GROMACS .gro file of C-alpha atoms in nm:
model
  479
    1MET     CA    1  -4.469  -0.541  -1.345
    2LEU     CA    2  -4.128  -0.493  -1.274
    3LYS     CA    3  -3.884  -0.818  -1.351
    4ASN     CA    4  -3.640  -0.954  -1.127
    5ILE     CA    5  -3.292  -1.085  -1.223
    6SER     CA    6  -3.333  -1.479  -1.216
    7LYS     CA    7  -3.163  -1.716  -1.079
    8GLU     CA    8  -3.033  -1.880  -1.409
    9GLN     CA    9  -2.921  -1.511  -1.533
   10VAL     CA   10  -2.725  -1.506  -1.211
   11GLN     CA   11  -2.557  -1.864  -1.259
   12ASP     CA   12  -2.486  -1.763  -1.624
   13ARG     CA   13  -2.259  -1.470  -1.516
   14ILE     CA   14  -2.121  -1.674  -1.211
   15LYS     CA   15  -2.043  -1.891  -1.509
   16PHE     CA   16  -1.862  -1.670  -1.698
   17GLU     CA   17  -1.669  -1.536  -1.391
   18ASN     CA   18  -1.548  -1.912  -1.380
   19PRO     CA   19  -1.397  -2.022  -1.758
   20TRP     CA   20  -1.163  -2.248  -1.577
   21TRP     CA   21  -1.483  -2.474  -1.465
   22ILE     CA   22  -1.434  -2.586  -1.900
   23THR     CA   23  -1.077  -2.499  -1.905
   24GLY     CA   24  -0.911  -2.610  -1.610
   25GLN     CA   25  -0.681  -2.296  -1.671
   26ILE     CA   26  -0.751  -1.925  -1.571
   27GLU     CA   27  -0.720  -1.717  -1.931
   28GLU     CA   28  -0.362  -1.665  -2.071
   29ASP     CA   29  -0.403  -1.324  -2.013
   30TYR     CA   30  -0.346  -1.313  -1.588
   31ASN     CA   31  -0.174  -1.579  -1.638
   32GLU     CA   32   0.154  -1.409  -1.843
   33MET     CA   33   0.109  -1.095  -1.553
   34PRO     CA   34   0.362  -1.140  -1.379
   35ARG     CA   35   0.345  -1.231  -1.013
   36ARG     CA   36   0.390  -0.969  -0.696
   37LEU     CA   37   0.597  -1.004  -0.489
   38TYR     CA   38   0.397  -1.111  -0.214
   39PHE     CA   39   0.203  -1.352  -0.357
   40LYS     CA   40   0.465  -1.559  -0.167
   41LEU     CA   41   0.303  -1.435   0.168
   42PHE     CA   42  -0.041  -1.433   0.035
   43LYS     CA   43  -0.024  -1.844  -0.083
   44PRO     CA   44   0.003  -1.986   0.234
   45LEU     CA   45  -0.334  -1.810   0.428
   46VAL     CA   46  -0.509  -1.960   0.126
   47TYR     CA   47  -0.375  -2.345   0.191
   48GLU     CA   48  -0.397  -2.286   0.553
   49ARG     CA   49  -0.685  -2.576   0.720
   50ASP     CA   50  -0.546  -2.598   1.068
   51ILE     CA   51  -0.705  -2.248   1.158
   52ARG     CA   52  -1.107  -2.247   1.025
   53ARG     CA   53  -1.040  -1.830   0.881
   54ALA     CA   54  -1.139  -1.637   0.571
   55VAL     CA   55  -0.835  -1.458   0.444
   56VAL     CA   56  -0.927  -1.075   0.374
   57LEU     CA   57  -0.715  -0.939   0.103
   58MET     CA   58  -0.683  -0.576   0.151
   59GLY     CA   59  -0.538  -0.248  -0.036
   60PRO     CA   60  -0.628   0.026  -0.285
   61ARG     CA   61  -0.748   0.034  -0.645
   62ARG     CA   62  -0.521  -0.100  -0.924
   63VAL     CA   63  -0.245  -0.269  -0.727
   64GLY     CA   64  -0.310  -0.607  -0.852
   65LYS     CA   65  -0.567  -0.733  -0.594
   66THR     CA   66  -0.785  -0.936  -0.845
   67VAL     CA   67  -0.472  -1.041  -1.056
   68MET     CA   68  -0.330  -1.188  -0.761
   69LEU     CA   69  -0.669  -1.411  -0.641
   70TYR     CA   70  -0.652  -1.541  -0.991
   71HIS     CA   71  -0.275  -1.642  -0.979
   72MET     CA   72  -0.425  -1.780  -0.626
   73VAL     CA   73  -0.650  -2.021  -0.854
   74GLU     CA   74  -0.416  -2.111  -1.094
   75ASP     CA   75  -0.193  -2.216  -0.835
   76LEU     CA   76  -0.467  -2.389  -0.653
   77ILE     CA   77  -0.569  -2.609  -0.933
   78SER     CA   78  -0.181  -2.624  -1.042
   79ASN     CA   79  -0.135  -2.812  -0.684
   80GLY     CA   80  -0.441  -3.082  -0.745
   81VAL     CA   81  -0.745  -2.880  -0.633
   82ASN     CA   82  -1.064  -2.923  -0.851
   83PRO     CA   83  -1.086  -2.639  -1.079
   84ASN     CA   84  -1.493  -2.672  -1.030
   85LYS     CA   85  -1.467  -2.648  -0.655
   86ILE     CA   86  -1.327  -2.282  -0.719
   87ILE     CA   87  -1.605  -2.032  -0.723
   88PHE     CA   88  -1.472  -1.669  -0.827
   89ILE     CA   89  -1.763  -1.388  -0.790
   90THR     CA   90  -1.712  -1.014  -0.807
   91ILE     CA   91  -1.943  -0.862  -0.588
   92GLU     CA   92  -1.912  -0.495  -0.761
   93ASN     CA   93  -2.145  -0.655  -1.066
   94PRO     CA   94  -2.474  -0.488  -1.041
   95ILE     CA   95  -2.635  -0.832  -1.113
   96TYR     CA   96  -2.532  -0.959  -0.745
   97ASN     CA   97  -2.745  -0.678  -0.596
   98ASN     CA   98  -2.923  -0.762  -0.272
   99ILE     CA   99  -2.851  -1.133  -0.297
  100ALA     CA  100  -2.700  -1.264  -0.026
  101LEU     CA  101  -2.319  -1.434   0.006
  102GLU     CA  102  -2.455  -1.715   0.112
  103GLN     CA  103  -2.679  -1.738  -0.172
  104LEU     CA  104  -2.447  -1.676  -0.426
  105PHE     CA  105  -2.268  -1.944  -0.306
  106LEU     CA  106  -2.542  -2.257  -0.328
  107TYR     CA  107  -2.592  -2.088  -0.672
  108ALA     CA  108  -2.284  -2.110  -0.752
  109LYS     CA  109  -2.213  -2.487  -0.652
  110GLU     CA  110  -2.547  -2.600  -0.816
  111ALA     CA  111  -2.394  -2.384  -1.158
  112THR     CA  112  -2.090  -2.644  -1.105
  113GLY     CA  113  -2.304  -2.941  -1.097
  114ILE     CA  114  -2.116  -3.075  -0.826
  115GLU     CA  115  -2.264  -3.223  -0.479
  116ASP     CA  116  -1.963  -3.272  -0.265
  117LYS     CA  117  -2.054  -3.088   0.008
  118SER     CA  118  -1.718  -2.973   0.132
  119ASP     CA  119  -1.383  -2.843   0.042
  120TRP     CA  120  -1.439  -2.565  -0.202
  121HIS     CA  121  -1.283  -2.240  -0.187
  122ILE     CA  122  -1.493  -1.963  -0.283
  123ILE     CA  123  -1.378  -1.618  -0.369
  124PHE     CA  124  -1.559  -1.289  -0.308
  125ASP     CA  125  -1.429  -1.005  -0.525
  126GLU     CA  126  -1.469  -0.614  -0.399
  127ILE     CA  127  -1.640  -0.748  -0.109
  128GLN     CA  128  -1.722  -0.377   0.071
  129TYR     CA  129  -2.012  -0.365  -0.212
  130CYS     CA  130  -2.217  -0.638  -0.026
  131LYS     CA  131  -2.361  -0.462   0.264
  132ASP     CA  132  -2.249  -0.634   0.646
  133TRP     CA  133  -2.019  -0.837   0.428
  134GLU     CA  134  -1.811  -0.938   0.756
  135VAL     CA  135  -2.158  -1.003   0.942
  136HIS     CA  136  -2.229  -1.275   0.632
  137LEU     CA  137  -1.854  -1.369   0.609
  138LYS     CA  138  -1.853  -1.503   0.983
  139SER     CA  139  -2.155  -1.690   0.900
  140LEU     CA  140  -2.004  -1.856   0.656
  141VAL     CA  141  -1.690  -1.950   0.806
  142ASP     CA  142  -1.892  -2.089   1.111
  143SER     CA  143  -2.190  -2.303   0.906
  144TYR     CA  144  -1.901  -2.386   0.612
  145ARG     CA  145  -1.635  -2.568   0.824
  146GLN     CA  146  -1.476  -2.698   0.540
  147ASP     CA  147  -1.462  -2.450   0.301
  148LYS     CA  148  -1.237  -2.186   0.257
  149PHE     CA  149  -1.346  -1.850   0.190
  150ILE     CA  150  -1.101  -1.570   0.044
  151VAL     CA  151  -1.244  -1.177  -0.010
  152SER     CA  152  -1.080  -0.906  -0.144
  153GLY     CA  153  -1.145  -0.493  -0.097
  154SER     CA  154  -1.031  -0.174  -0.180
  155ALA     CA  155  -1.140   0.010   0.133
  156ALA     CA  156  -0.846  -0.102   0.321
  157ALA     CA  157  -0.896   0.083   0.654
  158ALA     CA  158  -1.280   0.071   0.660
  159LEU     CA  159  -1.263  -0.332   0.596
  160LYS     CA  160  -1.004  -0.365   0.843
  161PHE     CA  161  -1.184  -0.219   1.128
  162LYS     CA  162  -1.481  -0.408   1.030
  163SER     CA  163  -1.258  -0.733   1.010
  164ASN     CA  164  -1.141  -0.682   1.329
  165GLU     CA  165  -1.502  -0.538   1.500
  166SER     CA  166  -1.667  -0.847   1.334
  167GLY     CA  167  -1.390  -1.122   1.228
  168ALA     CA  168  -1.192  -1.160   1.552
  169GLY     CA  169  -1.043  -1.533   1.522
  170ARG     CA  170  -1.229  -1.588   1.219
  171PHE     CA  171  -1.036  -1.339   0.952
  172THR     CA  172  -0.696  -1.297   0.881
  173ASP     CA  173  -0.611  -1.001   0.689
  174PHE     CA  174  -0.382  -0.934   0.437
  175LEU     CA  175  -0.289  -0.586   0.282
  176LEU     CA  176  -0.158  -0.534  -0.060
  177PRO     CA  177  -0.002  -0.233  -0.072
  178PRO     CA  178   0.141  -0.035  -0.373
  179LEU     CA  179   0.432  -0.169  -0.581
  180THR     CA  180   0.794  -0.054  -0.335
  181PHE     CA  181   1.092   0.072  -0.531
  182HIS     CA  182   1.229  -0.313  -0.467
  183GLU     CA  183   0.944  -0.469  -0.649
  184TYR     CA  184   0.928  -0.218  -0.937
  185ILE     CA  185   1.305  -0.320  -1.008
  186SER     CA  186   1.228  -0.664  -0.971
  187LEU     CA  187   0.915  -0.700  -1.204
  188LYS     CA  188   1.091  -0.475  -1.490
  189GLY     CA  189   1.384  -0.719  -1.469
  190PHE     CA  190   1.657  -0.477  -1.345
  191ASP     CA  191   1.790  -0.686  -1.041
  192ARG     CA  192   2.110  -0.710  -1.282
  193ILE     CA  193   2.231  -0.357  -1.153
  194ILE     CA  194   2.182  -0.409  -0.782
  195LYS     CA  195   2.461  -0.555  -0.541
  196PRO     CA  196   2.420  -0.603  -0.159
  197ILE     CA  197   2.691  -0.435   0.066
  198ASP     CA  198   2.743  -0.387   0.456
  199ILE     CA  199   2.754  -0.070   0.611
  200LYS     CA  200   2.762  -0.013   0.967
  201TRP     CA  201   2.537   0.134   1.148
  202ASN     CA  202   2.517   0.210   1.548
  203ASN     CA  203   2.822  -0.001   1.549
  204ILE     CA  204   2.642  -0.312   1.373
  205LYS     CA  205   2.710  -0.455   1.009
  206VAL     CA  206   2.345  -0.404   0.780
  207GLU     CA  207   2.300  -0.557   0.527
  208PHE     CA  208   2.200  -0.293   0.215
  209TYR     CA  209   2.151  -0.226  -0.123
  210THR     CA  210   2.356  -0.056  -0.364
  211SER     CA  211   2.397  -0.038  -0.783
  212THR     CA  212   2.648  -0.115  -1.055
  213HIS     CA  213   2.494   0.153  -1.229
  214LEU     CA  214   2.345   0.399  -1.024
  215ASP     CA  215   2.280   0.662  -1.316
  216GLU     CA  216   2.048   0.384  -1.457
  217LEU     CA  217   1.912   0.288  -1.111
  218ASN     CA  218   1.830   0.689  -1.062
  219LYS     CA  219   1.635   0.698  -1.372
  220HIS     CA  220   1.394   0.432  -1.248
  221PHE     CA  221   1.346   0.554  -0.940
  222ILE     CA  222   1.255   0.880  -1.149
  223ASP     CA  223   1.036   0.666  -1.402
  224TYR     CA  224   0.885   0.457  -1.042
  225ILE     CA  225   0.805   0.796  -0.882
  226ASN     CA  226   0.595   0.932  -1.193
  227TYR     CA  227   0.430   0.582  -1.300
  228GLY     CA  228   0.572   0.336  -0.999
  229GLY     CA  229   0.295   0.221  -0.805
  230TYR     CA  230   0.087   0.008  -0.987
  231PRO     CA  231   0.155  -0.278  -1.189
  232GLU     CA  232  -0.053  -0.204  -1.534
  233VAL     CA  233   0.109   0.115  -1.546
  234ILE     CA  234   0.498  -0.004  -1.560
  235PHE     CA  235   0.412  -0.201  -1.810
  236SER     CA  236   0.213   0.041  -2.063
  237LYS     CA  237   0.407   0.312  -2.250
  238LYS     CA  238   0.043   0.389  -2.375
  239ILE     CA  239  -0.052   0.482  -1.989
  240GLN     CA  240   0.255   0.647  -1.902
  241ALA     CA  241   0.199   0.841  -2.186
  242ASN     CA  242  -0.120   0.992  -2.058
  243PRO     CA  243  -0.100   0.874  -1.661
  244GLY     CA  244  -0.333   1.176  -1.565
  245ARG     CA  245  -0.625   0.969  -1.768
  246TYR     CA  246  -0.568   0.654  -1.617
  247ILE     CA  247  -0.544   0.719  -1.264
  248ARG     CA  248  -0.801   1.002  -1.218
  249HIS     CA  249  -1.063   0.779  -1.381
  250ASP     CA  250  -0.927   0.433  -1.258
  251ILE     CA  251  -0.806   0.510  -0.907
  252VAL     CA  252  -0.899   0.884  -0.802
  253ASP     CA  253  -1.226   0.953  -0.915
  254LYS     CA  254  -1.357   0.575  -0.844
  255VAL     CA  255  -1.239   0.597  -0.456
  256LEU     CA  256  -1.361   1.012  -0.419
  257LEU     CA  257  -1.686   0.990  -0.625
  258ARG     CA  258  -1.778   0.606  -0.536
  259ASP     CA  259  -1.596   0.385  -0.301
  260LEU     CA  260  -1.612   0.657  -0.042
  261PRO     CA  261  -1.940   0.823  -0.063
  262SER     CA  262  -2.120   0.459  -0.090
  263LEU     CA  263  -1.906   0.348   0.188
  264TYR     CA  264  -1.952   0.665   0.436
  265GLY     CA  265  -2.269   0.857   0.329
  266ILE     CA  266  -2.019   1.172   0.160
  267ASN     CA  267  -2.225   1.419  -0.004
  268ASP     CA  268  -2.043   1.670  -0.085
  269THR     CA  269  -1.771   1.503  -0.364
  270ARG     CA  270  -1.636   1.808  -0.475
  271GLU     CA  271  -1.518   1.926  -0.100
  272LEU     CA  272  -1.353   1.556  -0.054
  273ASN     CA  273  -1.164   1.629  -0.405
  274SER     CA  274  -1.041   1.964  -0.327
  275MET     CA  275  -0.894   1.843  -0.058
  276PHE     CA  276  -0.752   1.566  -0.184
  277THR     CA  277  -0.604   1.780  -0.479
  278THR     CA  278  -0.407   2.037  -0.243
  279ILE     CA  279  -0.299   1.776   0.040
  280ALA     CA  280  -0.173   1.558  -0.323
  281TYR     CA  281  -0.008   1.906  -0.466
  282ASN     CA  282   0.146   1.943  -0.113
  283SER     CA  283   0.251   1.566  -0.057
  284GLY     CA  284   0.513   1.620   0.229
  285GLY     CA  285   0.436   1.888   0.342
  286GLU     CA  286   0.330   2.013   0.683
  287PHE     CA  287  -0.061   2.107   0.763
  288SER     CA  288  -0.243   2.243   1.019
  289LEU     CA  289  -0.649   2.218   1.017
  290GLU     CA  290  -0.632   2.562   0.993
  291THR     CA  291  -0.401   2.608   0.700
  292LEU     CA  292  -0.586   2.315   0.477
  293SER     CA  293  -0.926   2.474   0.549
  294LYS     CA  294  -0.786   2.803   0.389
  295GLN     CA  295  -0.611   2.611   0.142
  296SER     CA  296  -0.884   2.382   0.017
  297GLY     CA  297  -1.193   2.571   0.143
  298VAL     CA  298  -1.318   2.302   0.370
  299PRO     CA  299  -1.485   2.344   0.702
  300LYS     CA  300  -1.240   2.251   0.954
  301ASN     CA  301  -1.509   2.047   1.112
  302THR     CA  302  -1.546   1.824   0.782
  303LEU     CA  303  -1.190   1.801   0.752
  304LYS     CA  304  -1.089   1.558   0.994
  305LYS     CA  305  -1.355   1.277   0.871
  306TYR     CA  306  -1.192   1.345   0.545
  307ILE     CA  307  -0.880   1.290   0.656
  308GLU     CA  308  -0.971   0.958   0.814
  309TYR     CA  309  -1.213   0.878   0.463
  310LEU     CA  310  -0.861   0.931   0.251
  311GLU     CA  311  -0.678   0.731   0.479
  312ALA     CA  312  -0.921   0.420   0.471
  313ALA     CA  313  -0.855   0.458   0.084
  314TYR     CA  314  -0.545   0.393   0.152
  315LEU     CA  315  -0.479   0.727  -0.065
  316ILE     CA  316  -0.242   0.924   0.211
  317LYS     CA  317  -0.076   0.904   0.523
  318GLN     CA  318  -0.063   1.125   0.814
  319VAL     CA  319   0.269   1.183   1.020
  320LYS     CA  320   0.285   1.245   1.357
  321ARG     CA  321   0.531   1.543   1.482
  322ILE     CA  322   0.735   1.515   1.814
  323ASP     CA  323   0.978   1.833   1.932
  324GLN     CA  324   1.277   1.903   1.932
  325SER     CA  325   1.381   1.624   2.247
  326GLY     CA  326   1.179   1.366   2.139
  327LYS     CA  327   0.815   1.440   2.336
  328LYS     CA  328   0.475   1.449   2.168
  329PHE     CA  329   0.293   1.744   2.150
  330LYS     CA  330  -0.035   1.758   2.370
  331ARG     CA  331  -0.242   1.877   2.104
  332ASP     CA  332  -0.162   1.732   1.766
  333ASN     CA  333  -0.220   2.112   1.601
  334PHE     CA  334   0.068   2.033   1.321
  335PHE     CA  335   0.073   1.702   1.120
  336LYS     CA  336   0.258   1.603   0.781
  337ILE     CA  337   0.037   1.417   0.506
  338TYR     CA  338   0.180   1.205   0.221
  339LEU     CA  339   0.017   1.027  -0.098
  340THR     CA  340   0.099   0.663  -0.006
  341ASN     CA  341   0.223   0.644  -0.376
  342PRO     CA  342   0.449   0.973  -0.521
  343SER     CA  343   0.279   0.799  -0.891
  344LEU     CA  344  -0.048   0.980  -0.805
  345ARG     CA  345   0.117   1.284  -0.785
  346SER     CA  346   0.238   1.326  -1.139
  347ALA     CA  347  -0.064   1.195  -1.278
  348LEU     CA  348  -0.271   1.433  -1.068
  349PHE     CA  349  -0.040   1.707  -1.225
  350SER     CA  350   0.222   1.666  -1.459
  351PRO     CA  351   0.551   1.403  -1.412
  352ILE     CA  352   0.860   1.569  -1.269
  353THR     CA  353   1.176   1.540  -1.409
  354ALA     CA  354   1.502   1.507  -1.199
  355THR     CA  355   1.608   1.857  -1.193
  356ASP     CA  356   1.238   1.956  -1.084
  357GLU     CA  357   1.206   2.189  -0.820
  358LEU     CA  358   0.925   1.953  -0.634
  359MET     CA  359   1.175   1.612  -0.661
  360GLY     CA  360   1.319   1.673  -0.288
  361ASN     CA  361   0.900   1.640  -0.220
  362LEU     CA  362   0.846   1.377  -0.408
  363VAL     CA  363   1.171   1.173  -0.330
  364GLU     CA  364   1.060   1.197   0.061
  365THR     CA  365   0.693   1.103   0.049
  366ALA     CA  366   0.873   0.789  -0.159
  367ILE     CA  367   1.092   0.730   0.049
  368PHE     CA  368   0.788   0.733   0.340
  369SER     CA  369   0.595   0.495   0.112
  370GLN     CA  370   0.850   0.274   0.168
  371TRP     CA  371   0.786   0.238   0.525
  372MET     CA  372   0.421   0.294   0.532
  373HIS     CA  373   0.421  -0.086   0.389
  374ARG     CA  374   0.536  -0.223   0.772
  375ASP     CA  375   0.270  -0.302   1.020
  376LYS     CA  376   0.468  -0.240   1.317
  377PHE     CA  377   0.619   0.068   1.200
  378THR     CA  378   0.489   0.412   1.294
  379PRO     CA  379   0.688   0.694   1.122
  380TRP     CA  380   0.732   1.032   1.282
  381TYR     CA  381   0.876   1.351   1.216
  382ALA     CA  382   1.035   1.609   1.448
  383ARG     CA  383   0.974   2.002   1.435
  384TRP     CA  384   1.037   2.303   1.652
  385ASN     CA  385   1.085   2.684   1.638
  386ASN     CA  386   1.351   2.694   1.409
  387GLY     CA  387   1.445   2.350   1.297
  388GLU     CA  388   1.299   2.006   1.175
  389VAL     CA  389   1.421   1.639   1.096
  390ASP     CA  390   1.217   1.454   0.825
  391MET     CA  391   1.190   1.085   0.976
  392VAL     CA  392   1.253   0.980   1.310
  393GLY     CA  393   1.189   0.629   1.462
  394LEU     CA  394   1.077   0.584   1.796
  395ASP     CA  395   1.137   0.267   1.995
  396ALA     CA  396   0.899   0.072   2.255
  397HIS     CA  397   0.930   0.325   2.498
  398LEU     CA  398   0.876   0.626   2.284
  399LYS     CA  399   1.269   0.682   2.280
  400PRO     CA  400   1.386   0.852   1.978
  401MET     CA  401   1.634   0.505   1.819
  402TRP     CA  402   1.721   0.720   1.508
  403ALA     CA  403   1.695   1.019   1.250
  404LEU     CA  404   1.712   1.027   0.875
  405GLU     CA  405   1.714   1.365   0.685
  406ILE     CA  406   1.585   1.329   0.337
  407LYS     CA  407   1.744   1.517   0.042
  408TRP     CA  408   1.787   1.521  -0.346
  409THR     CA  409   2.121   1.708  -0.329
  410ASN     CA  410   2.471   1.557  -0.286
  411ARG     CA  411   2.603   1.942  -0.110
  412TYR     CA  412   2.553   1.793   0.242
  413PHE     CA  413   2.807   1.587   0.201
  414GLU     CA  414   3.091   1.835   0.116
  415LYS     CA  415   2.904   2.088   0.416
  416PRO     CA  416   2.782   1.888   0.696
  417ASN     CA  417   2.809   2.205   0.894
  418GLU     CA  418   2.452   2.317   0.734
  419LEU     CA  419   2.292   2.021   0.872
  420LYS     CA  420   2.230   2.208   1.197
  421SER     CA  421   1.859   2.068   1.325
  422LEU     CA  422   1.996   1.756   1.235
  423TYR     CA  423   2.283   1.802   1.428
  424LYS     CA  424   2.090   1.962   1.751
  425PHE     CA  425   1.819   1.682   1.725
  426CYS     CA  426   2.081   1.363   1.757
  427ILE     CA  427   2.289   1.540   2.004
  428GLU     CA  428   2.006   1.625   2.236
  429ASN     CA  429   1.894   1.254   2.198
  430LYS     CA  430   2.222   1.073   2.199
  431ILE     CA  431   2.141   0.933   1.815
  432VAL     CA  432   2.511   0.854   1.682
  433ASN     CA  433   2.451   0.725   1.323
  434PRO     CA  434   2.211   1.012   1.158
  435VAL     CA  435   2.120   0.877   0.757
  436ILE     CA  436   2.107   1.109   0.501
  437THR     CA  437   1.987   1.061   0.121
  438THR     CA  438   2.167   1.190  -0.180
  439ILE     CA  439   2.155   1.208  -0.561
  440ASN     CA  440   2.487   0.970  -0.583
  441VAL     CA  441   2.683   0.991  -0.325
  442ALA     CA  442   2.747   0.753  -0.078
  443GLY     CA  443   2.986   0.741   0.234
  444GLU     CA  444   3.028   0.784   0.597
  445LEU     CA  445   3.186   1.125   0.729
  446ASN     CA  446   3.257   1.196   1.111
  447TYR     CA  447   3.113   1.540   1.218
  448ARG     CA  448   3.185   1.642   1.578
  449ASP     CA  449   3.030   1.383   1.769
  450LEU     CA  450   2.823   1.233   1.502
  451ASN     CA  451   2.883   0.953   1.271
  452LEU     CA  452   2.669   1.067   0.937
  453GLN     CA  453   2.589   0.791   0.690
  454PHE     CA  454   2.507   0.910   0.354
  455LEU     CA  455   2.328   0.709   0.127
  456PRO     CA  456   2.209   0.724  -0.206
  457SER     CA  457   1.800   0.814  -0.174
  458SER     CA  458   1.730   0.558  -0.489
  459THR     CA  459   1.940   0.279  -0.314
  460TYR     CA  460   1.774   0.380   0.042
  461ALA     CA  461   1.420   0.337  -0.098
  462TYR     CA  462   1.535   0.021  -0.256
  463THR     CA  463   1.671  -0.135   0.077
  464VAL     CA  464   1.356  -0.033   0.284
  465GLY     CA  465   1.126  -0.217   0.042
  466LYS     CA  466   1.360  -0.494   0.040
  467ARG     CA  467   1.413  -0.537   0.370
  468THR     CA  468   1.040  -0.463   0.440
  469LEU     CA  469   0.937  -0.800   0.216
  470THR     CA  470   1.250  -1.008   0.369
  471LEU     CA  471   1.103  -0.915   0.755
  472ARG     CA  472   0.760  -1.013   0.661
  473GLU     CA  473   0.925  -1.343   0.504
  474GLU     CA  474   1.098  -1.395   0.833
  475GLU     CA  475   0.795  -1.378   1.011
  476ASN     CA  476   0.605  -1.620   0.809
  477GLY     CA  477   0.894  -1.859   0.851
  478PHE     CA  478   0.978  -1.851   0.507
  479MET     CA  479   1.388  -1.790   0.624
   0.00000   0.00000   0.00000
């Protein structure tokens, strides 16, 4: 006769996962890890009690969600919360298979020996491994009104869909993205080489950031492109020596071979892997279903689903096209796809250098990845028969309001007449201040009817990441 896992075994595991019940603090290894800059935004959601909601922490694998949760535990303890009333359960652990969330909560409370009925903090890590988690979590929020539930999961879009569908008014979503270049510089302690400046954009002074040591910043930018999306990697020379092994195994393989198949019922993981590899190698390129099918060997009718899955795992982002006059196409036959993190490509194939022929594509990927952290911004690109503009921002009426050309060269500062596509697009759409990125040249040029703003790619990427965090802090009342 087969034996079942006993309640005592489950409770022993829960005790193991909650050492602060005995020590009064989290393990030193976690406490020594630097706090992500997004922790400041996440923390108030956990302390919020006026509105009865669970907090759903979303994001791709290895960006620091679990570490942030441990930092949250330490913050709660330091602010006077009883350590024995903070419960941490990793749903991914097989010992919890087929045990309902409420039952786990009751087991954990019993294991603490505390009989208080309210004011518990309950953390469920990797919640996506609990079937119908959103239904169970909603029930917990409704049933245990004096307790705070915090959950995390790695399939961001899939979690968000279920959160919106079943948790309306009961869940607050928080997306933790890969590291921005601004966060990378901050965590590595290189803020000393950053300085603020004002630039003129659309006749308005805009705060921007540059560097006192631009060559040094560019070296860090290349390191960020190769290794910088994941907190664990940027502090480990051992992982950087073999990033392919770490990222392929812990991030790509787990997502492609386990997470997505289990969440979506994908049968042919070889097809999915083939398509992702094709996209990763060509990040920033323009695709069509026909060309992507031919290159990857995946049937067209399957491709759309796979793209949706990879976006759900926050590995890629699809960017749609507008034409020369800024209008959307009736049929989305062509689109660009970017990795959400440039270091994915370097790990899958090989790290790159400043002179690598693919550097331009990865600089473009890195800059797009900074913009992808903005919830309320959707990037576009413009493409027509004989021209293209890398990134376009549309206003609320879907009219082009700014244009960006991403380059890893200084030549266009000397030869602005070669920016024919950008000039044509800006004139037609009445954009007077387009931005062009460079390697290390900054300055303004008046070219015909345009005021061209040239900025180094590294400082532009830093500024977008920094500004994104600032905007989120302002929205949440920190400024």
